[in-house]
PDB file of C-alpha atoms in Angstrom:
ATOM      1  CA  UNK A 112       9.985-194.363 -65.472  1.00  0.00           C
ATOM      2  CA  UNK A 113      10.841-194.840 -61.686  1.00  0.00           C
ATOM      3  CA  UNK A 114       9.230-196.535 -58.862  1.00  0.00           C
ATOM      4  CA  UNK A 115      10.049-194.983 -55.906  1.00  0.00           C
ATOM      5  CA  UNK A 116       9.534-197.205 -52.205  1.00  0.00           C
ATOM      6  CA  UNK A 117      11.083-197.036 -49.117  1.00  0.00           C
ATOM      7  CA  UNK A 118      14.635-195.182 -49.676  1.00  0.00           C
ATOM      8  CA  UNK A 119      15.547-196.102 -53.142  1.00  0.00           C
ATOM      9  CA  UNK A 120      14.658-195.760 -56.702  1.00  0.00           C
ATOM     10  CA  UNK A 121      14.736-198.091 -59.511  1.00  0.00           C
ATOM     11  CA  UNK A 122      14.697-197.098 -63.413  1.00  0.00           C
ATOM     12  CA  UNK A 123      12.164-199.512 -64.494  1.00  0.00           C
ATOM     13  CA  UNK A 124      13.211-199.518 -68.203  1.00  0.00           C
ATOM     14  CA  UNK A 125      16.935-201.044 -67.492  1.00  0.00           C
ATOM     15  CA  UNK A 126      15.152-204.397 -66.011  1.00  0.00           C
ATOM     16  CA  UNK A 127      14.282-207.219 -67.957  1.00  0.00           C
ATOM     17  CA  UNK A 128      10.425-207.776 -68.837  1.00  0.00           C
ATOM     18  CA  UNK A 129      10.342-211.459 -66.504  1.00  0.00           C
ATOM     19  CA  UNK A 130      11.536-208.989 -63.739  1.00  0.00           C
ATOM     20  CA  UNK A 131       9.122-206.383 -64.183  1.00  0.00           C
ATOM     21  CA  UNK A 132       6.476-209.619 -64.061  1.00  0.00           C
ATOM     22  CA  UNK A 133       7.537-210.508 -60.810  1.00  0.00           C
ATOM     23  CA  UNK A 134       7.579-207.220 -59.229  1.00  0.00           C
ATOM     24  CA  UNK A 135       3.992-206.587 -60.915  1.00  0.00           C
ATOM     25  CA  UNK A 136       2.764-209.976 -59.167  1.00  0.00           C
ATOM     26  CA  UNK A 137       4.340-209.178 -55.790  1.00  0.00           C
ATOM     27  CA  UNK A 138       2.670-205.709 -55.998  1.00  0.00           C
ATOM     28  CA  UNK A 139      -0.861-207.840 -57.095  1.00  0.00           C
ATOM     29  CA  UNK A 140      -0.361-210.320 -54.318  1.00  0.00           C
ATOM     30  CA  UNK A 141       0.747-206.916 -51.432  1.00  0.00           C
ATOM     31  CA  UNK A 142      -2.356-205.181 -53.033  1.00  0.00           C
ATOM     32  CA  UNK A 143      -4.665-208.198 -52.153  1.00  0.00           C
ATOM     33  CA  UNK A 144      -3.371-208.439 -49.052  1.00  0.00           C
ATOM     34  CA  UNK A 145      -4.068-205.341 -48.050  1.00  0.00           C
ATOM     35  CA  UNK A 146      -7.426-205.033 -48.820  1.00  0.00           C
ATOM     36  CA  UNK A 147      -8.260-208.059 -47.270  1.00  0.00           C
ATOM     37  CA  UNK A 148      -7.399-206.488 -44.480  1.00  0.00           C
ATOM     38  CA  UNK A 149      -9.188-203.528 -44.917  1.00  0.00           C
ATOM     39  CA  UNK A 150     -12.251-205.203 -45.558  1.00  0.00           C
ATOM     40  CA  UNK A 151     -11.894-207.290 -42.248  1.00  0.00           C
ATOM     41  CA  UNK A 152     -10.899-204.165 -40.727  1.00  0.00           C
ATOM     42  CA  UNK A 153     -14.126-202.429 -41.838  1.00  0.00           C
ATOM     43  CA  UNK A 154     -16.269-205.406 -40.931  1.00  0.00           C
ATOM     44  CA  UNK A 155     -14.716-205.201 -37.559  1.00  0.00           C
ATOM     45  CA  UNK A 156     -15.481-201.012 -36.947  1.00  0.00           C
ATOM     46  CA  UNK A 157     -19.618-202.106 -38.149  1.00  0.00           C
ATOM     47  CA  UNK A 158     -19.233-204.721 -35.422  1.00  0.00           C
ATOM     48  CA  UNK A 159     -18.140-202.435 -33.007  1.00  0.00           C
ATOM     49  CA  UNK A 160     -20.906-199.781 -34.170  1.00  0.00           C
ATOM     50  CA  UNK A 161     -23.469-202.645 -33.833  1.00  0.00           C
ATOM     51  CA  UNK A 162     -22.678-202.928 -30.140  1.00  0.00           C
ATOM     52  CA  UNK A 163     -23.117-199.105 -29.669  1.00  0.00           C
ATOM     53  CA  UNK A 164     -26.720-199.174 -31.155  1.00  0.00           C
ATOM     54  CA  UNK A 165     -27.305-202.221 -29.361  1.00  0.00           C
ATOM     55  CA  UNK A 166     -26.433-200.520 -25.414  1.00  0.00           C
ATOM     56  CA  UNK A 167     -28.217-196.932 -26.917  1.00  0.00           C
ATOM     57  CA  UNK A 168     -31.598-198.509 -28.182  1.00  0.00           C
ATOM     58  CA  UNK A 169     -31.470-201.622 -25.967  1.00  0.00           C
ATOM     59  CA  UNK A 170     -30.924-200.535 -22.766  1.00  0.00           C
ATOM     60  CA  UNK A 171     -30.695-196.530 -22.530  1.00  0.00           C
ATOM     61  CA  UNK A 172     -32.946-195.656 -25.037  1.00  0.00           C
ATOM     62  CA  UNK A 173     -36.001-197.129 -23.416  1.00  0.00           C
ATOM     63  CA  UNK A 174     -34.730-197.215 -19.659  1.00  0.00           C
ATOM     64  CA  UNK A 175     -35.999-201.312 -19.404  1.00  0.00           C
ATOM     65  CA  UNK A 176     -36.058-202.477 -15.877  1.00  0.00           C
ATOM     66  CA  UNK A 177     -34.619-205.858 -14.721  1.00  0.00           C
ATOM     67  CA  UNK A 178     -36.779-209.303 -15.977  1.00  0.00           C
ATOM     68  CA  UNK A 179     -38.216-207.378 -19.260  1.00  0.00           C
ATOM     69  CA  UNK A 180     -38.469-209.244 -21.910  1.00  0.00           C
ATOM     70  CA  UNK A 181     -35.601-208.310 -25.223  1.00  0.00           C
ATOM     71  CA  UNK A 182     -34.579-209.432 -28.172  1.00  0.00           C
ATOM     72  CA  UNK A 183     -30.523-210.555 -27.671  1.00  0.00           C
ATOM     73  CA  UNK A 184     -28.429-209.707 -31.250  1.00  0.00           C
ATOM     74  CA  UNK A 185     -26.009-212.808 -31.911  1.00  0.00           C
ATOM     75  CA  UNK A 186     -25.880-211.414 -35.518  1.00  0.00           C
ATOM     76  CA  UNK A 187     -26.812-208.338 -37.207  1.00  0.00           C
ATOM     77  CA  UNK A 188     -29.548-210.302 -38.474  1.00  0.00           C
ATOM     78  CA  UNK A 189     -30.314-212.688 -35.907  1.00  0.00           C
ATOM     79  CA  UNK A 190     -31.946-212.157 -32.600  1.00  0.00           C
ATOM     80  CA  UNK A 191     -33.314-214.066 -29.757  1.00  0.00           C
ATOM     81  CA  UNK A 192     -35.435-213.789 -27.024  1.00  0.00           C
ATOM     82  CA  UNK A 193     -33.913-212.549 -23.569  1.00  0.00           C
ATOM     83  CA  UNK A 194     -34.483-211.197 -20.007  1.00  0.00           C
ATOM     84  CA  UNK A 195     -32.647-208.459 -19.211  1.00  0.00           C
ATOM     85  CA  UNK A 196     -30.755-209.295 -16.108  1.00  0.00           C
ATOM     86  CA  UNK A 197     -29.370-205.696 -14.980  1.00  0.00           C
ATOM     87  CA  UNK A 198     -29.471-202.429 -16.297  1.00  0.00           C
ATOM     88  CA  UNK A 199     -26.689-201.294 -14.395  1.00  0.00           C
ATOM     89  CA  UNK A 200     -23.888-203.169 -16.330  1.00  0.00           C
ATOM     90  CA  UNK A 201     -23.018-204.419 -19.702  1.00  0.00           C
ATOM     91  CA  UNK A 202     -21.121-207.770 -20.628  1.00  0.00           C
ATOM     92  CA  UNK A 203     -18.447-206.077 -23.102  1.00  0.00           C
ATOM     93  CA  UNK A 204     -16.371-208.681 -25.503  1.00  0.00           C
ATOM     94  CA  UNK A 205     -13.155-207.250 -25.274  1.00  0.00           C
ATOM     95  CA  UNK A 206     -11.712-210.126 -27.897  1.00  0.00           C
ATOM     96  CA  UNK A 207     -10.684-213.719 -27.656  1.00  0.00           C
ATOM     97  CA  UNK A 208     -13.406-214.858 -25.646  1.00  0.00           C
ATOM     98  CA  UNK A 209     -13.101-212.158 -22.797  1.00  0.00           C
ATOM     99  CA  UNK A 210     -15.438-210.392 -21.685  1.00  0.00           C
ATOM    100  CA  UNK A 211     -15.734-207.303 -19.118  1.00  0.00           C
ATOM    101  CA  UNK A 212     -18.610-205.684 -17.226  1.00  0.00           C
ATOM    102  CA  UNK A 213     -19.158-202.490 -17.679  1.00  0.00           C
ATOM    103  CA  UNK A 214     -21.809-199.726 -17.484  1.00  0.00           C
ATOM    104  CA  UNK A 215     -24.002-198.595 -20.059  1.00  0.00           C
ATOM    105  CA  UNK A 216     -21.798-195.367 -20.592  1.00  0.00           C
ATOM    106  CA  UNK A 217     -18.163-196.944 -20.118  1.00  0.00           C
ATOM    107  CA  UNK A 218     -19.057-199.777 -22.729  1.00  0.00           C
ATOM    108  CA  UNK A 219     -20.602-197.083 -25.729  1.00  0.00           C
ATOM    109  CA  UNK A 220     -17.104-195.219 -24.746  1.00  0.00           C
ATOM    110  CA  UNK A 221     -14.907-198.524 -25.203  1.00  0.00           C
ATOM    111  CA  UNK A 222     -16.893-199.418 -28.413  1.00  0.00           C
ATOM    112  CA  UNK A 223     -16.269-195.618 -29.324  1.00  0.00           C
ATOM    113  CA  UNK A 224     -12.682-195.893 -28.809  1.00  0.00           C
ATOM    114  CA  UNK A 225     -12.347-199.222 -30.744  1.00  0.00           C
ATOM    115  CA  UNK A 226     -14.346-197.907 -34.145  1.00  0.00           C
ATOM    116  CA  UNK A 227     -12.166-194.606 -33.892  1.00  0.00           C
ATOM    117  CA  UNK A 228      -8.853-196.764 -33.404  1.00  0.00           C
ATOM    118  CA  UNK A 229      -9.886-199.041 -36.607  1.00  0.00           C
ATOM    119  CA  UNK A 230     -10.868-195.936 -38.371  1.00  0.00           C
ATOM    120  CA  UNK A 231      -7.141-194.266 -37.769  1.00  0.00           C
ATOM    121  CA  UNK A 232      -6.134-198.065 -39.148  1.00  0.00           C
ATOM    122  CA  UNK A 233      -8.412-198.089 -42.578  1.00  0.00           C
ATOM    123  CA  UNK A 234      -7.056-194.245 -43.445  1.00  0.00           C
ATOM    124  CA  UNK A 235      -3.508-195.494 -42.963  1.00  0.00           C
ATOM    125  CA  UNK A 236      -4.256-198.803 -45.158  1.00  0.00           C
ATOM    126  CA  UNK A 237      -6.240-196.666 -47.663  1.00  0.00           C
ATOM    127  CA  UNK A 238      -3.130-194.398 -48.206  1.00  0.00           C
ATOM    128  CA  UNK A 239      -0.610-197.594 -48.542  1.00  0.00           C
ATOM    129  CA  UNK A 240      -2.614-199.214 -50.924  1.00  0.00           C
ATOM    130  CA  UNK A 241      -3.148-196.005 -53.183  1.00  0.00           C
ATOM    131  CA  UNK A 242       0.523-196.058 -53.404  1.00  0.00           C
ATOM    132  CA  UNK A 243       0.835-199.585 -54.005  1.00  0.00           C
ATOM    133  CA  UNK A 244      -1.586-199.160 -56.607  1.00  0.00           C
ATOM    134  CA  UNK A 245       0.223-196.290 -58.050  1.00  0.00           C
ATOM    135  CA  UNK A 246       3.217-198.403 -58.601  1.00  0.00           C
ATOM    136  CA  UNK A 247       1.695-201.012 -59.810  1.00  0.00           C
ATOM    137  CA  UNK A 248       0.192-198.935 -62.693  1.00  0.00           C
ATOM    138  CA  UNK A 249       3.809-198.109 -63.049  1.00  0.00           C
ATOM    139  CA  UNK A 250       4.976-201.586 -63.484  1.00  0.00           C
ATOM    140  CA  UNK A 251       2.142-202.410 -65.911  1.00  0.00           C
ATOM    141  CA  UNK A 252       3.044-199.125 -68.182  1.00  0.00           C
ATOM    142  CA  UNK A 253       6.814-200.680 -68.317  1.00  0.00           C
ATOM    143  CA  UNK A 254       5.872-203.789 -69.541  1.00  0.00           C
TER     144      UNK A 254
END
């Protein structure tokens, strides 16, 4: 039985069981990691999706005029009462408390961008933790 990572490979059977222990909680503690991350990162892509329905059904969907009355998001689930002040620009959060103005059209294709960029991110993460996960299950069979 081998685990194979980065360049090298070790024969699991010639180390000593309270090694294998550590190297099966390091893998546990790398495996948690990581999808704790993935989770934020997925959190972060519905976000970003939010803010695309929110421009397509808020503003472009039912071509509102300045002063009308809407319904802001803060939340997914939580919305209060608004004018619209333009229709011609978008406040976009571009992170850490910035924020840009943009047209209707420019801000769906930064939100775009973002969810396809974090979706890139969760297929890379997905394929490290499979093989994390695989050597885990390697570690546990050696012990």
């Amino acid at each position: 039985m081998t685990v194979s990572s980065l360049h090298y490979t070790v024969n699991l059977s010639s180390l000593p069981i309270p090694q294998l222990t550590s190297i099966k909680n390091q893998l546990t503690q790398e495996l948690q990691h990581l999808t704790n991350s993935f989770s934020q990162l997925r959190a972060a892509q519905s976000k970003f999706r939010d803010c695309i329905n929110s421009i397509k059904n808020g503003i472009e969907k039912e071509e509102k005029k300045e002063g009308a009355s809407i319904l802001v998001p803060l939340t997914p689930s939580l919305y209060v009462p608004g004018k619209l002040a333009s229709t011609e620009t978008v406040l976009v959060d571009i992170g850490t408390g910035f924020f840009l103005e943009k047209t209707p059209p420019a801000a769906r294709q930064f939100y775009t961008s973002k969810v396809d960029e974090l979706g890139k991110n969760l297929k890379d993460i997905e394929k490290i933790v499979q093989g994390k996960q695989g050597n885990l299950n390697v570690v546990e069979d050696g012990i």
